[in-house]
Backbone as ProteinMPNN parsed JSONL, in Angstrom:
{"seq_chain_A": "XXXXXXXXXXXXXXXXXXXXXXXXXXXXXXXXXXXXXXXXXXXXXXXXXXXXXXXXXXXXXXXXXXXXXXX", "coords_chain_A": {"N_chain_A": [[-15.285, 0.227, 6.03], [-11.893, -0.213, 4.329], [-9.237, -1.556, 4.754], [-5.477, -1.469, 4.272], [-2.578, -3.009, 5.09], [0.786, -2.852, 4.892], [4.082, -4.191, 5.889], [7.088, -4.585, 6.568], [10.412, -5.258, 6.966], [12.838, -3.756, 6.869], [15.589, -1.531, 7.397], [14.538, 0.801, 8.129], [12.611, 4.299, 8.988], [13.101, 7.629, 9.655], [9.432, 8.834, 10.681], [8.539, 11.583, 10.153], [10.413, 13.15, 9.229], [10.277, 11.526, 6.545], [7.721, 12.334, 6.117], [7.993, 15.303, 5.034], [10.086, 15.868, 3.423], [8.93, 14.224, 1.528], [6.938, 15.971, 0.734], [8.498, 17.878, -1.183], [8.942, 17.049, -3.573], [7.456, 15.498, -6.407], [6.675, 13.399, -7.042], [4.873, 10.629, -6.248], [4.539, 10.275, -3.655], [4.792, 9.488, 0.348], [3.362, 11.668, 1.723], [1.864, 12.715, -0.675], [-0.03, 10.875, -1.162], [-1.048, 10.353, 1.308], [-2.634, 12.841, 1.387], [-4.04, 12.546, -0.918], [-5.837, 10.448, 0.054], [-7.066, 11.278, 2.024], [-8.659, 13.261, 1.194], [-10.923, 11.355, 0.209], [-12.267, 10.879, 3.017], [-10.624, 8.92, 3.837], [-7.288, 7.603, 5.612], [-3.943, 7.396, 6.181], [-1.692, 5.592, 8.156], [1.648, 5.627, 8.887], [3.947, 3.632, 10.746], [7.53, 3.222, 11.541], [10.782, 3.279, 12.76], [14.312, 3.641, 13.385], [15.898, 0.484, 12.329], [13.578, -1.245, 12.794], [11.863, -1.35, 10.64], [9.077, -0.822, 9.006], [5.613, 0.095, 9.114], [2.518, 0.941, 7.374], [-0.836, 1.618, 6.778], [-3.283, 1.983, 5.249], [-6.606, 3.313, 5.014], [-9.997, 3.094, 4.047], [-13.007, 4.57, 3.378], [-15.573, 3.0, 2.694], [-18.339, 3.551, 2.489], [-20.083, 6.946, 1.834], [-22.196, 9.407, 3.228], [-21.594, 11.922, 2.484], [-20.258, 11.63, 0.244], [-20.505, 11.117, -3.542], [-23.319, 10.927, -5.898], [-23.106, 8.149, -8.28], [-24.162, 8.229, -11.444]], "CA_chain_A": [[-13.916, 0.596, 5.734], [-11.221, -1.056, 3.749], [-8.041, -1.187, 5.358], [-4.696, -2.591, 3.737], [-1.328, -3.124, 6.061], [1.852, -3.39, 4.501], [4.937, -4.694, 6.406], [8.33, -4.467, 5.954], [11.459, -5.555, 8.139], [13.739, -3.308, 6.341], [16.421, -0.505, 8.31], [13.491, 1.575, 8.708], [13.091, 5.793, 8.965], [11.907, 8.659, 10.321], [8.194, 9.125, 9.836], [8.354, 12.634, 10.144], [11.246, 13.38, 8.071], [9.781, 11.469, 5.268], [6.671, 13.307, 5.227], [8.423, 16.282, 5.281], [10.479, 15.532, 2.578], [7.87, 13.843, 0.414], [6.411, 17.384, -0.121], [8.885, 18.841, -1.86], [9.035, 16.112, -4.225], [6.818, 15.846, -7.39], [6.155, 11.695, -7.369], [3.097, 9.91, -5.29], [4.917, 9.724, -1.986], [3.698, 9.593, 1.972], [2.644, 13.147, 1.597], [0.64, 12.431, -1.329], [-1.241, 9.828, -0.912], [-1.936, 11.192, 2.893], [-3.442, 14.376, 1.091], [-5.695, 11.833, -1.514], [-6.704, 9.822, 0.879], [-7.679, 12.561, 3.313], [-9.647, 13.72, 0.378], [-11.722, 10.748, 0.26], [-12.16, 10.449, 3.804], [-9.709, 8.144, 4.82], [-6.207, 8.186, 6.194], [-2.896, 6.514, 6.099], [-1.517, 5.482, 9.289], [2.921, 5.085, 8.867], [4.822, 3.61, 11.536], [8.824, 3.192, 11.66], [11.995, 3.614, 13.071], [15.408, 2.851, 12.765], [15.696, -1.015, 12.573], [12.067, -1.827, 13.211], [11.325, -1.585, 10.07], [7.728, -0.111, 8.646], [4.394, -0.677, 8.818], [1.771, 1.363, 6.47], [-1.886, 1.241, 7.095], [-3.989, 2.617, 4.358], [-8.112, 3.214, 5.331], [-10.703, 4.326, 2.747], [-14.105, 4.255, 3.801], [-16.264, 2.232, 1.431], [-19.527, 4.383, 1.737], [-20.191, 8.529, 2.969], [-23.169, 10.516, 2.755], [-20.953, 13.025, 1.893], [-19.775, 10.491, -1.686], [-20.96, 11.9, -4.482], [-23.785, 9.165, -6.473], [-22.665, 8.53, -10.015], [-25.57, 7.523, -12.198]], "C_chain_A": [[-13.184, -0.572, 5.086], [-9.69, -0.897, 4.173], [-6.7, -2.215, 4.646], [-3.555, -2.176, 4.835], [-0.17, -3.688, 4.958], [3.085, -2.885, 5.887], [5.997, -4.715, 5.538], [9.376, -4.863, 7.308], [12.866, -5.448, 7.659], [14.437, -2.254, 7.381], [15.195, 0.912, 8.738], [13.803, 2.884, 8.434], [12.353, 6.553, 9.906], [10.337, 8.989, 9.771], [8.088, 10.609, 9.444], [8.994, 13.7, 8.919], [10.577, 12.955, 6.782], [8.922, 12.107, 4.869], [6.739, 14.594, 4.571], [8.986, 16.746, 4.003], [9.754, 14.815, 1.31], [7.441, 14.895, -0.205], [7.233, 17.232, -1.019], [9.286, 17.902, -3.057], [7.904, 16.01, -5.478], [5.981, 14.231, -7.62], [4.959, 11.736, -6.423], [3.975, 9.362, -4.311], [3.977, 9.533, -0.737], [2.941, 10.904, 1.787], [1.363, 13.329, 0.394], [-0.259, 11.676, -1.282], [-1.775, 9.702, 0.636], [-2.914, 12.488, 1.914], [-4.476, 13.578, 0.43], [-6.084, 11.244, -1.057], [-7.537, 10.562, 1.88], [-9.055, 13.188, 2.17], [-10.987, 13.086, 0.226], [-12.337, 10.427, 1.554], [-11.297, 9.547, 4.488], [-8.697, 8.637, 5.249], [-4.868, 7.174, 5.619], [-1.497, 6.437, 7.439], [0.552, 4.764, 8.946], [3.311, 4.948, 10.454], [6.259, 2.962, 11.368], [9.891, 3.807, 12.238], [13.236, 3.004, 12.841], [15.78, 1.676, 13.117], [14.899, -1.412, 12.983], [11.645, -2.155, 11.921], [10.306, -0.665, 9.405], [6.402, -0.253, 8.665], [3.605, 0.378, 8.059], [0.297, 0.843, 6.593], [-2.952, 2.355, 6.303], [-5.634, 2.395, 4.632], [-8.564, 3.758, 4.598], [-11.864, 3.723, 2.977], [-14.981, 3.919, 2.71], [-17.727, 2.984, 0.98], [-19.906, 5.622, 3.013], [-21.588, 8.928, 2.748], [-23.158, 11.344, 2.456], [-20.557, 12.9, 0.225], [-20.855, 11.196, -2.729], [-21.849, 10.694, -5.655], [-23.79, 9.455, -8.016], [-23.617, 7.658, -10.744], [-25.01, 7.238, -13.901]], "O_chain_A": [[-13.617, -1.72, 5.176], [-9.078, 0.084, 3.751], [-6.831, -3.43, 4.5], [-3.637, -1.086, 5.402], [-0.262, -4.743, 4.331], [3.104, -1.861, 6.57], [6.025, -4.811, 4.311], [9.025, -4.729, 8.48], [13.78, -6.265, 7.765], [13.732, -2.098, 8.378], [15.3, 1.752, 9.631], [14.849, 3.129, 7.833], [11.404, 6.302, 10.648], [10.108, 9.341, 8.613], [7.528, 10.854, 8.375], [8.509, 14.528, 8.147], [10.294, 13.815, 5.948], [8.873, 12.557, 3.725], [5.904, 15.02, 3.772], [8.58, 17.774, 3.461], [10.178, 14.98, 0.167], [7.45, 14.988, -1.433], [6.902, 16.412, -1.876], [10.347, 18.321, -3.522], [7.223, 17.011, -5.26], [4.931, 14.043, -8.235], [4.31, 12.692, -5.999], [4.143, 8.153, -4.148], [2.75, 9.446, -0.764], [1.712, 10.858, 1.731], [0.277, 13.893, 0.533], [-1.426, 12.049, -1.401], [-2.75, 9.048, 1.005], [-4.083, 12.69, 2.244], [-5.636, 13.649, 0.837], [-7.201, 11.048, -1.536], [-8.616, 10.221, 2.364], [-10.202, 13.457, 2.526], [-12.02, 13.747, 0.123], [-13.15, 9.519, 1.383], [-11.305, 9.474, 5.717], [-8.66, 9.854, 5.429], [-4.98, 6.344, 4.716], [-0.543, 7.213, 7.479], [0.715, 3.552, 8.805], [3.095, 5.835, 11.28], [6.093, 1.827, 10.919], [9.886, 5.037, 12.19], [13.323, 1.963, 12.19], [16.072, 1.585, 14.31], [15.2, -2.232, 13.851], [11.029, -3.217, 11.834], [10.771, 0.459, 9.216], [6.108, -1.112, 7.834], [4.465, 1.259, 8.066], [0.161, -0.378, 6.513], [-3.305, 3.416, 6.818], [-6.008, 1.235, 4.461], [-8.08, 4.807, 4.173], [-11.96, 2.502, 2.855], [-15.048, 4.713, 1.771], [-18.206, 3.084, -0.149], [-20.001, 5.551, 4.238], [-22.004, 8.509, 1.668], [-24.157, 11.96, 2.081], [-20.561, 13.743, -0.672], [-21.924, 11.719, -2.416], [-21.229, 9.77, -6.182], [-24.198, 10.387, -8.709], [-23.736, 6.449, -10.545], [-25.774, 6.738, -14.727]]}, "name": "protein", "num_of_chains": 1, "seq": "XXXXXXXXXXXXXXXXXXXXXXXXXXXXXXXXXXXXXXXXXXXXXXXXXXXXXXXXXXXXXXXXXXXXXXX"}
């Protein structure tokens, strides 16, 4: 696996709300890049609240037996 963490120690949000709200949206938000990562196997792990801040934890597994081999 390849895991990246981003940090933040900004006013923070709801996680839920944002995802929620990401749908209906047309850009590469939380909701999207949860759905392409889910695609590849991985995930994307948000945590925040108000005045905590954010954290973001992006996983993408480096090799499946499911992966498709490109010759």
């Amino acid at each position: 696996w390849v895991a990246i963490e981003v940090q933040d120690d900004g006013i923070g949000f709801d996680v839920e709300t944002a995802y929620r709200e990401a749908g209906k949206s047309n850009g590469f938000g939380l909701f999207s890049l949860r759905e392409r990562l889910g695609a590849w196997g991985g995930r994307l792990d948000v945590s925040s609240g108000p005045d905590l801040g954010a954290t973001a934890v992006v996983m993408i597994p480096t090799a499946s037996r499911e992966s498709p081999k490109i010759r």
